[in-house]
GROMACS .gro file of C-alpha atoms in nm:
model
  310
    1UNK     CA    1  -3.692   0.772   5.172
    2UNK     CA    2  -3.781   0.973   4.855
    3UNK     CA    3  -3.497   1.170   4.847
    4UNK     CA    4  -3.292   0.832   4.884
    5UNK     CA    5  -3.369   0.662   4.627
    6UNK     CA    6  -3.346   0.985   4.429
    7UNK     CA    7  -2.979   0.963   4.523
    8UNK     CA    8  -2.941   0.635   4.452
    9UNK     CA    9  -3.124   0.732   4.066
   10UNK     CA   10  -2.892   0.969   4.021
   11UNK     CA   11  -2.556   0.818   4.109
   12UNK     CA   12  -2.697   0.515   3.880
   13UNK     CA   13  -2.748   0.739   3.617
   14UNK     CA   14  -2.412   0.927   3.652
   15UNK     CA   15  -2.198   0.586   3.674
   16UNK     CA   16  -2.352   0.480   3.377
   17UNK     CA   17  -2.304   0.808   3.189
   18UNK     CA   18  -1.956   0.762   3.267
   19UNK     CA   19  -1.880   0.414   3.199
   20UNK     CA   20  -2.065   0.500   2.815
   21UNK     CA   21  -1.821   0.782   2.810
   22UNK     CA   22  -1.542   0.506   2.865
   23UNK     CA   23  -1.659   0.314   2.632
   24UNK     CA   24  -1.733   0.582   2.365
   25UNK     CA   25  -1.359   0.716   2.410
   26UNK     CA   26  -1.201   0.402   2.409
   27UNK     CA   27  -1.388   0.280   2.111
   28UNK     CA   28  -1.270   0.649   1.941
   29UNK     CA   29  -0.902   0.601   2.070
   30UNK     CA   30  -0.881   0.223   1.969
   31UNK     CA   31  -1.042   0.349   1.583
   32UNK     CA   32  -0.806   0.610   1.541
   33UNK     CA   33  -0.540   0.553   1.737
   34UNK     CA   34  -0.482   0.166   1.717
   35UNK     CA   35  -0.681   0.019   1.490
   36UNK     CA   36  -0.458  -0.017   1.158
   37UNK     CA   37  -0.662   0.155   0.889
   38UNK     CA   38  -0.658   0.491   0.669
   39UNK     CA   39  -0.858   0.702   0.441
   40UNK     CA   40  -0.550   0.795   0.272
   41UNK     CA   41  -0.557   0.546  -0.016
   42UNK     CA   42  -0.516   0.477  -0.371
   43UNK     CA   43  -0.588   0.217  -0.636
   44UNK     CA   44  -0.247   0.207  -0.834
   45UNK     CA   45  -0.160   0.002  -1.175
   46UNK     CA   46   0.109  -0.068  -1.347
   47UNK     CA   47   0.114   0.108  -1.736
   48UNK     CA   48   0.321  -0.022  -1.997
   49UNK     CA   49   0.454   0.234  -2.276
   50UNK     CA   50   0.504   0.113  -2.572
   51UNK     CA   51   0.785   0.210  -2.774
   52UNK     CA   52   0.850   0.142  -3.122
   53UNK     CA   53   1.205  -0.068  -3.208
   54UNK     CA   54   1.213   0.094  -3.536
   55UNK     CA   55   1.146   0.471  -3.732
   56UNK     CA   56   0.901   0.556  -3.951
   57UNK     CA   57   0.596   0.675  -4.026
   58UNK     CA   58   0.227   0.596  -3.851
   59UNK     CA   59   0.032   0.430  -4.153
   60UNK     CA   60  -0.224   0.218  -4.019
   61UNK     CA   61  -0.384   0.258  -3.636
   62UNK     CA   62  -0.659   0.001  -3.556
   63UNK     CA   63  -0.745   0.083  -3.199
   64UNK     CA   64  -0.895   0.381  -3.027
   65UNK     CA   65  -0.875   0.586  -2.682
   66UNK     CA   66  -0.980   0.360  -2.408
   67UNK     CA   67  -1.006   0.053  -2.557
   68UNK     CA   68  -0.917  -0.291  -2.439
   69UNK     CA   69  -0.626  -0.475  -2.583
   70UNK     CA   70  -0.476  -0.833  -2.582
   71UNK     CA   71  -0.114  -0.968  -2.540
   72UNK     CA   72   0.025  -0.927  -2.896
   73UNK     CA   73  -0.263  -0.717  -3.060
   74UNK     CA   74  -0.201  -0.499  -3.380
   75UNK     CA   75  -0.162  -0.119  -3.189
   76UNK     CA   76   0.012   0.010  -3.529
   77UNK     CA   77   0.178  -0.022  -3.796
   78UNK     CA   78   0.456   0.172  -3.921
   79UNK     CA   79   0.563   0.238  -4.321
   80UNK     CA   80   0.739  -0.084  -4.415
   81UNK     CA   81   0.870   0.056  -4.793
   82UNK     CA   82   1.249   0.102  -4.658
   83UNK     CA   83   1.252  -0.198  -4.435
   84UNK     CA   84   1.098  -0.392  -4.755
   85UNK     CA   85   1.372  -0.283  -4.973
   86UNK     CA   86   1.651  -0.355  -4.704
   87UNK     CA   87   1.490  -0.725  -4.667
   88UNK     CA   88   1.546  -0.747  -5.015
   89UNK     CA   89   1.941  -0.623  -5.030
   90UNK     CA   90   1.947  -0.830  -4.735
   91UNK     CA   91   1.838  -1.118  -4.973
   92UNK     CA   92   2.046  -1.066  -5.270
   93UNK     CA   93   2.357  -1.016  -5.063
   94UNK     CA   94   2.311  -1.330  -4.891
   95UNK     CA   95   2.213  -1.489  -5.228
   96UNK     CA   96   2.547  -1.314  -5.412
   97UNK     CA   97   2.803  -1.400  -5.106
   98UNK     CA   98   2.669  -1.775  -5.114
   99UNK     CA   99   2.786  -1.778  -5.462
  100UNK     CA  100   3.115  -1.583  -5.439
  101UNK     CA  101   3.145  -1.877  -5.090
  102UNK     CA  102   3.102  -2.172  -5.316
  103UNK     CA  103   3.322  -2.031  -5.570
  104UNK     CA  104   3.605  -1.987  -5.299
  105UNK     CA  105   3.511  -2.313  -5.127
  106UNK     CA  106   3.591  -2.481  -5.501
  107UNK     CA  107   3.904  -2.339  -5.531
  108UNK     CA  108   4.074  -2.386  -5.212
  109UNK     CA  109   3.989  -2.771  -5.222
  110UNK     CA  110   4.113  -2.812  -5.560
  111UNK     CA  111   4.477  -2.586  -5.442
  112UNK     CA  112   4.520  -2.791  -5.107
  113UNK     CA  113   4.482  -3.162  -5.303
  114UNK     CA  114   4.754  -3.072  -5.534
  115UNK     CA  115   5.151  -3.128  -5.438
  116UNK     CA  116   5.363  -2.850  -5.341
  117UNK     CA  117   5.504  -2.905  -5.672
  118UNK     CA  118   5.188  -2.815  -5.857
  119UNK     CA  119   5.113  -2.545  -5.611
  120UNK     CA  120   5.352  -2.333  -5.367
  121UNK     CA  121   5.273  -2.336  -5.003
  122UNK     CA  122   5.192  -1.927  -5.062
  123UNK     CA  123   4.991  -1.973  -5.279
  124UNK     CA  124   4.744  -2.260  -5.072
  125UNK     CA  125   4.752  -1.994  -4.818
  126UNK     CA  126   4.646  -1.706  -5.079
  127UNK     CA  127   4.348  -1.947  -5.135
  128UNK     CA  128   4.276  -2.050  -4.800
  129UNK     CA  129   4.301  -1.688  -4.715
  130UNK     CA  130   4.007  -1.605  -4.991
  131UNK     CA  131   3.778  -1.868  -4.883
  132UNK     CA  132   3.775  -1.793  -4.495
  133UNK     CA  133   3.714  -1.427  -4.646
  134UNK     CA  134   3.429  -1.542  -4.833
  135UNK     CA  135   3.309  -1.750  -4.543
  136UNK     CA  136   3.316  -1.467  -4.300
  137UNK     CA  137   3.107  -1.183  -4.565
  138UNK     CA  138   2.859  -1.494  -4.601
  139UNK     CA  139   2.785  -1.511  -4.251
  140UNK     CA  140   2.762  -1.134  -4.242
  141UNK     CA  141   2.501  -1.130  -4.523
  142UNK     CA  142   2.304  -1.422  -4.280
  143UNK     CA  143   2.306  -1.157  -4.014
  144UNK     CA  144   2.242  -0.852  -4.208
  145UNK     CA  145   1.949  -1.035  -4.350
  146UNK     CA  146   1.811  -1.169  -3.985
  147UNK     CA  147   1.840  -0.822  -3.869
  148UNK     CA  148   1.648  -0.697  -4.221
  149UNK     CA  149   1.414  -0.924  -4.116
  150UNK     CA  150   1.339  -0.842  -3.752
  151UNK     CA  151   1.307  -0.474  -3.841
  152UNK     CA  152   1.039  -0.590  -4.082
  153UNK     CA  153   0.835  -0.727  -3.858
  154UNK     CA  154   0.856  -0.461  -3.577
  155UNK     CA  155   0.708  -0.246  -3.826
  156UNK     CA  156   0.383  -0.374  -3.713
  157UNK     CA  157   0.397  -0.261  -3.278
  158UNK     CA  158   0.209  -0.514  -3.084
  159UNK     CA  159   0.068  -0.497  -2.719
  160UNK     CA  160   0.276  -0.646  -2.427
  161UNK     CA  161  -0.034  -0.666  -2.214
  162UNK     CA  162  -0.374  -0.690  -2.138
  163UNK     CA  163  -0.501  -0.349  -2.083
  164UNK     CA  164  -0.664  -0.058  -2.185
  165UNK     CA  165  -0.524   0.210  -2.464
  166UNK     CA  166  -0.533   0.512  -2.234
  167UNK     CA  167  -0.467   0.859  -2.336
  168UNK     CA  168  -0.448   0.787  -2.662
  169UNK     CA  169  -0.308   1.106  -2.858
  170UNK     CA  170  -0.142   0.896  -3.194
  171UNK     CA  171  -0.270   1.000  -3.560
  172UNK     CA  172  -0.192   0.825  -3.801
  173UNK     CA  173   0.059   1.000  -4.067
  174UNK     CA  174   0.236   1.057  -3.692
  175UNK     CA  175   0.621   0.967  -3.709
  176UNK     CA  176   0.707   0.713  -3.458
  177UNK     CA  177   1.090   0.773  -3.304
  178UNK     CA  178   1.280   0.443  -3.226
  179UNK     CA  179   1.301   0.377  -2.840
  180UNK     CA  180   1.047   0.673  -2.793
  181UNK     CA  181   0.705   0.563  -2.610
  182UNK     CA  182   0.427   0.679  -2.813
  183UNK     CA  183   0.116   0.502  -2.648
  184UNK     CA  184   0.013   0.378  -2.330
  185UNK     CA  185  -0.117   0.095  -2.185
  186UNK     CA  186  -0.281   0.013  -1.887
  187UNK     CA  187  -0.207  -0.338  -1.722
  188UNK     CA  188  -0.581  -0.457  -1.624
  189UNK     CA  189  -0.429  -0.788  -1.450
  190UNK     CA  190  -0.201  -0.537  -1.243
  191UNK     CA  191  -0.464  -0.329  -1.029
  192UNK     CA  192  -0.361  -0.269  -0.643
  193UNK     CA  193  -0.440  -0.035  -0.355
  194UNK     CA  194  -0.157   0.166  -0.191
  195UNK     CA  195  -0.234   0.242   0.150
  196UNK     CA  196  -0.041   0.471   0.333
  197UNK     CA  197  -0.043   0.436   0.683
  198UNK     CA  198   0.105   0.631   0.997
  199UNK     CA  199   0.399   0.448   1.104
  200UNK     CA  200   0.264   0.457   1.464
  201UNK     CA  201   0.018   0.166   1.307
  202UNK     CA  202   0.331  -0.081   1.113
  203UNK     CA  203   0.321  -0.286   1.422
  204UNK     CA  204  -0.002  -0.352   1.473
  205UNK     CA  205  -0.033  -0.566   1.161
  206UNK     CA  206   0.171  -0.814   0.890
  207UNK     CA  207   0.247  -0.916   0.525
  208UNK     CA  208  -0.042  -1.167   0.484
  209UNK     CA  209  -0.323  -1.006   0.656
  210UNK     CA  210  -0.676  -0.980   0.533
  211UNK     CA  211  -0.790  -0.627   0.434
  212UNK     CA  212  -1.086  -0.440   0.329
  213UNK     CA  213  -1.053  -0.205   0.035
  214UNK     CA  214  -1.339   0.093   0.059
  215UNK     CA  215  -1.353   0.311  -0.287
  216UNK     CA  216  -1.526   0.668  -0.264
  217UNK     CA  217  -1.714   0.605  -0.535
  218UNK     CA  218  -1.854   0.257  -0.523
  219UNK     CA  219  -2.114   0.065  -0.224
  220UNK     CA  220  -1.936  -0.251  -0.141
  221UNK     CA  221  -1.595  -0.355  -0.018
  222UNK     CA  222  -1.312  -0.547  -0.209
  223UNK     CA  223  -1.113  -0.753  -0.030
  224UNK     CA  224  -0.734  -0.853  -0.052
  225UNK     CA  225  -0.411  -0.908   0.140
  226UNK     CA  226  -0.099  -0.729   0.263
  227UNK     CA  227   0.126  -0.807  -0.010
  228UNK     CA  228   0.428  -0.596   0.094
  229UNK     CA  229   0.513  -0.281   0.321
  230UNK     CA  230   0.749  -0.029   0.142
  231UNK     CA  231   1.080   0.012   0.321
  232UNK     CA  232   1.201   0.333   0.243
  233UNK     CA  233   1.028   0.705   0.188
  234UNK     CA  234   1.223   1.004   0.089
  235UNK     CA  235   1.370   1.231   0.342
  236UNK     CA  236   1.402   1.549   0.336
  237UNK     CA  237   1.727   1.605   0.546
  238UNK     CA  238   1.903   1.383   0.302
  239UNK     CA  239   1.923   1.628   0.062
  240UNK     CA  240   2.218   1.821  -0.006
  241UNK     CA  241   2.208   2.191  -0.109
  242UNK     CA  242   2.397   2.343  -0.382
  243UNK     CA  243   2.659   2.442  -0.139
  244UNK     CA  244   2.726   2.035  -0.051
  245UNK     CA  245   2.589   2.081   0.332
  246UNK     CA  246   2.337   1.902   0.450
  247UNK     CA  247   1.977   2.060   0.453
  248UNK     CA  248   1.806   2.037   0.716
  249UNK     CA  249   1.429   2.110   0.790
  250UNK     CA  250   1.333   2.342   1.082
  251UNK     CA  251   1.055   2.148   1.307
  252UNK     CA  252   0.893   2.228   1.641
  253UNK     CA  253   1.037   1.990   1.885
  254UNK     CA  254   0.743   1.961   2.091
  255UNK     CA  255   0.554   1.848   1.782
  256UNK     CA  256   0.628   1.532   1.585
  257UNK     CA  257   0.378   1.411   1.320
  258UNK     CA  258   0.364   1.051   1.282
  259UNK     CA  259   0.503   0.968   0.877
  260UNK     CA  260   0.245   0.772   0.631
  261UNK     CA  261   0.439   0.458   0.507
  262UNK     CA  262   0.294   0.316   0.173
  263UNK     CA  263   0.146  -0.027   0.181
  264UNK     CA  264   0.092  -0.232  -0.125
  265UNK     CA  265  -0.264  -0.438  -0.128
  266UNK     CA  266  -0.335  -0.766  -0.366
  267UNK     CA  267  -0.690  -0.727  -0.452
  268UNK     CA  268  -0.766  -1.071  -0.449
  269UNK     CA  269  -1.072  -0.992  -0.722
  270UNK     CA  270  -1.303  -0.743  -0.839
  271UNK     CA  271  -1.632  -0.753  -0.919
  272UNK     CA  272  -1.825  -0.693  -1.189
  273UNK     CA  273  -2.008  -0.406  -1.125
  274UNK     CA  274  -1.715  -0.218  -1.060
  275UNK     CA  275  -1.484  -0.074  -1.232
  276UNK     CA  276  -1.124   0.045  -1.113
  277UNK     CA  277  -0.947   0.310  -1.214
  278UNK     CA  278  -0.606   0.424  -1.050
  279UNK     CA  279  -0.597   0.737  -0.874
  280UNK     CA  280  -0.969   0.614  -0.734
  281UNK     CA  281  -0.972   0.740  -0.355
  282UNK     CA  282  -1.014   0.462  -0.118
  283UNK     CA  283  -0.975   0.387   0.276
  284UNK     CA  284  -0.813   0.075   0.331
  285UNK     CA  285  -0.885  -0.158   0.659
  286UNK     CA  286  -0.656  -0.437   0.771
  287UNK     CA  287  -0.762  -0.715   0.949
  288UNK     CA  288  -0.462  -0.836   1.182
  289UNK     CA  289  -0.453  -1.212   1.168
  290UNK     CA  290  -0.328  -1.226   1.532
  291UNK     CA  291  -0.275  -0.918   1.669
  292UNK     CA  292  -0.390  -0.835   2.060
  293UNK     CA  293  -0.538  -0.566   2.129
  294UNK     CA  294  -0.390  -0.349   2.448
  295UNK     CA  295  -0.516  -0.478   2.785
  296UNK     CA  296  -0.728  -0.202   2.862
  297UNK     CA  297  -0.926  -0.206   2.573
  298UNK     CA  298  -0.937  -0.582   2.607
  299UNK     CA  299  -1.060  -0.543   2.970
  300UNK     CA  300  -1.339  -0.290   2.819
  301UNK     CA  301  -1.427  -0.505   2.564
  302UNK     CA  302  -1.456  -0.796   2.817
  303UNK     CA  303  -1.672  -0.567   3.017
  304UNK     CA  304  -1.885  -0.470   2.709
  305UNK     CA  305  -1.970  -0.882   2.598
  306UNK     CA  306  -2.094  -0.953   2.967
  307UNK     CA  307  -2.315  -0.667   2.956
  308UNK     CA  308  -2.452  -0.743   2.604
  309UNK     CA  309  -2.503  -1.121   2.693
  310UNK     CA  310  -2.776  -1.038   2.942
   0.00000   0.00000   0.00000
């Protein structure tokens, strides 16, 4: 009788040693293998680089290394003594061609009311020729002097965004090159997470999922949505060589390793107490709206509620 129910002890035990291995690999298999998450992520931001319209030199430089920025702050100012004096030319020209235009205005009205016999038909034309002349160097003098005037005010460089001056290596007495970027500026209304994820998990979720952002170096999770799933990553064997054939990679056909396809999160916000910065590490969790899980694990899972609720 002993030695029954030492049996019976033992088979119990064994049975349920086994169905906790089950469960443990099948929770293991449905983390790593089926659940849709990664460690292999990255908080990314857009940076806009500033670039000056006109040349000069660096005179005045109000803002520092890290700091934050409006839309449309002062980031520098560049010399405005040439773009001064050209505003000025710009102005007298316009102010001398108005002239020489009225002038030329006066006589071709006075040359076309007179007869043919008081003036010939050349010599309207010779007039009317002169005052479209006139009109067209007045309109050039109205342009010249619009375009005098936009340089002048892209002497002073402005921020597009609202960010943070980053890397911030400008002096002034620097000379700024036209169409050169010269300072950098991060976007802080443009902060997402790029998660990249083995392609064997694409299916298992959608654009428009929930998702948990992770960072390495913060407690706390940010939250956010599936905003878009990149659709193209370089490949190597569509590279040509130097030669023009096509160059293709040796690989072990009995081993294929699953690609990691980038996928854009919206962090819908952030709080206060922390602050991003891209290249931060984070693992990124999605949360499949709909998204059923295979029937085996579902049939664990079943298994696994039951035996909780009692």
């Amino acid at each position: 009788m002993f030695n029954r129910a030492r049996r019976i002890i033992r088979f119990a035990l064994t049975f349920l040693v086994l169905v906790l291995a089950i469960f443990a690999v099948a929770g293991l298999w449905e983390h790593y293998m089926v659940a849709p998450w990664t460690r292999d992520g990255q908080v990314r931001v857009q940076v806009a680089n500033i670039a000056p319209q006109v040349s000069g030199q660096i005179v005045k430089l109000p803002v520092g290394d890290n700091q934050f920025v409006h839309k449309g702050d002062l980031l520098y100012v560049i010399d405005q003594g040439d773009y001064k004096v050209a505003l000025d030319l710009a102005k007298a020209d316009v102010a001398s061609k108005a002239a020489d235009l009225e002038v030329k205005t006066n006589e071709n009205e006075r040359r076309r009311k007179l007869t043919d016999l008081a003036a010939s038909t050349e010599e309207k034309q010779v007039y009317e020729g002169g005052y479209l002349v006139a009109q067209a160097a007045h309109q050039t003098a109205l342009a010249n002097l619009e375009q005098a005037q936009l340089n002048m005010g892209r002497t002073e460089v402005r921020s597009t965004v609202n960010g943070f001056v980053t890397n911030l290596l400008l002096r002034v007495g620097d000379y700024a090159n036209r169409g050169s970027p010269n300072i950098a500026i991060v976007d802080a209304d443009s902060y997402w997470v790029a998660g990249y994820f083995e392609e064997t998990k694409l299916g298992s979720f959608k654009v428009g999922d929930a998702a948990e952002v992770e960072l390495m170096g913060f407690e706390g999770k940010l939250t956010g949505r599936v905003e878009s799933i990149t659709r193209g990553i370089s490949a190597p064997n569509a590279t040509v060589s130097t030669q023009g054939l096509p160059s293709v990679e040796a690989v072990y056909t009995w081993v294929r390793l699953a690609q990691r396809i980038p996928v854009r999160i919206k962090i819908d916000s952030v709080p206060a107490e922390i602050t991003l910065t891209a290249g931060m590490t984070a693992t990124v969790i999605v949360n499949p709206a709909a998204t059923p899980a295979p029937s085996a694990l579902n049939t664990i899972r079943t298994v696994g509620n039951l035996i909780k609720s009692r």
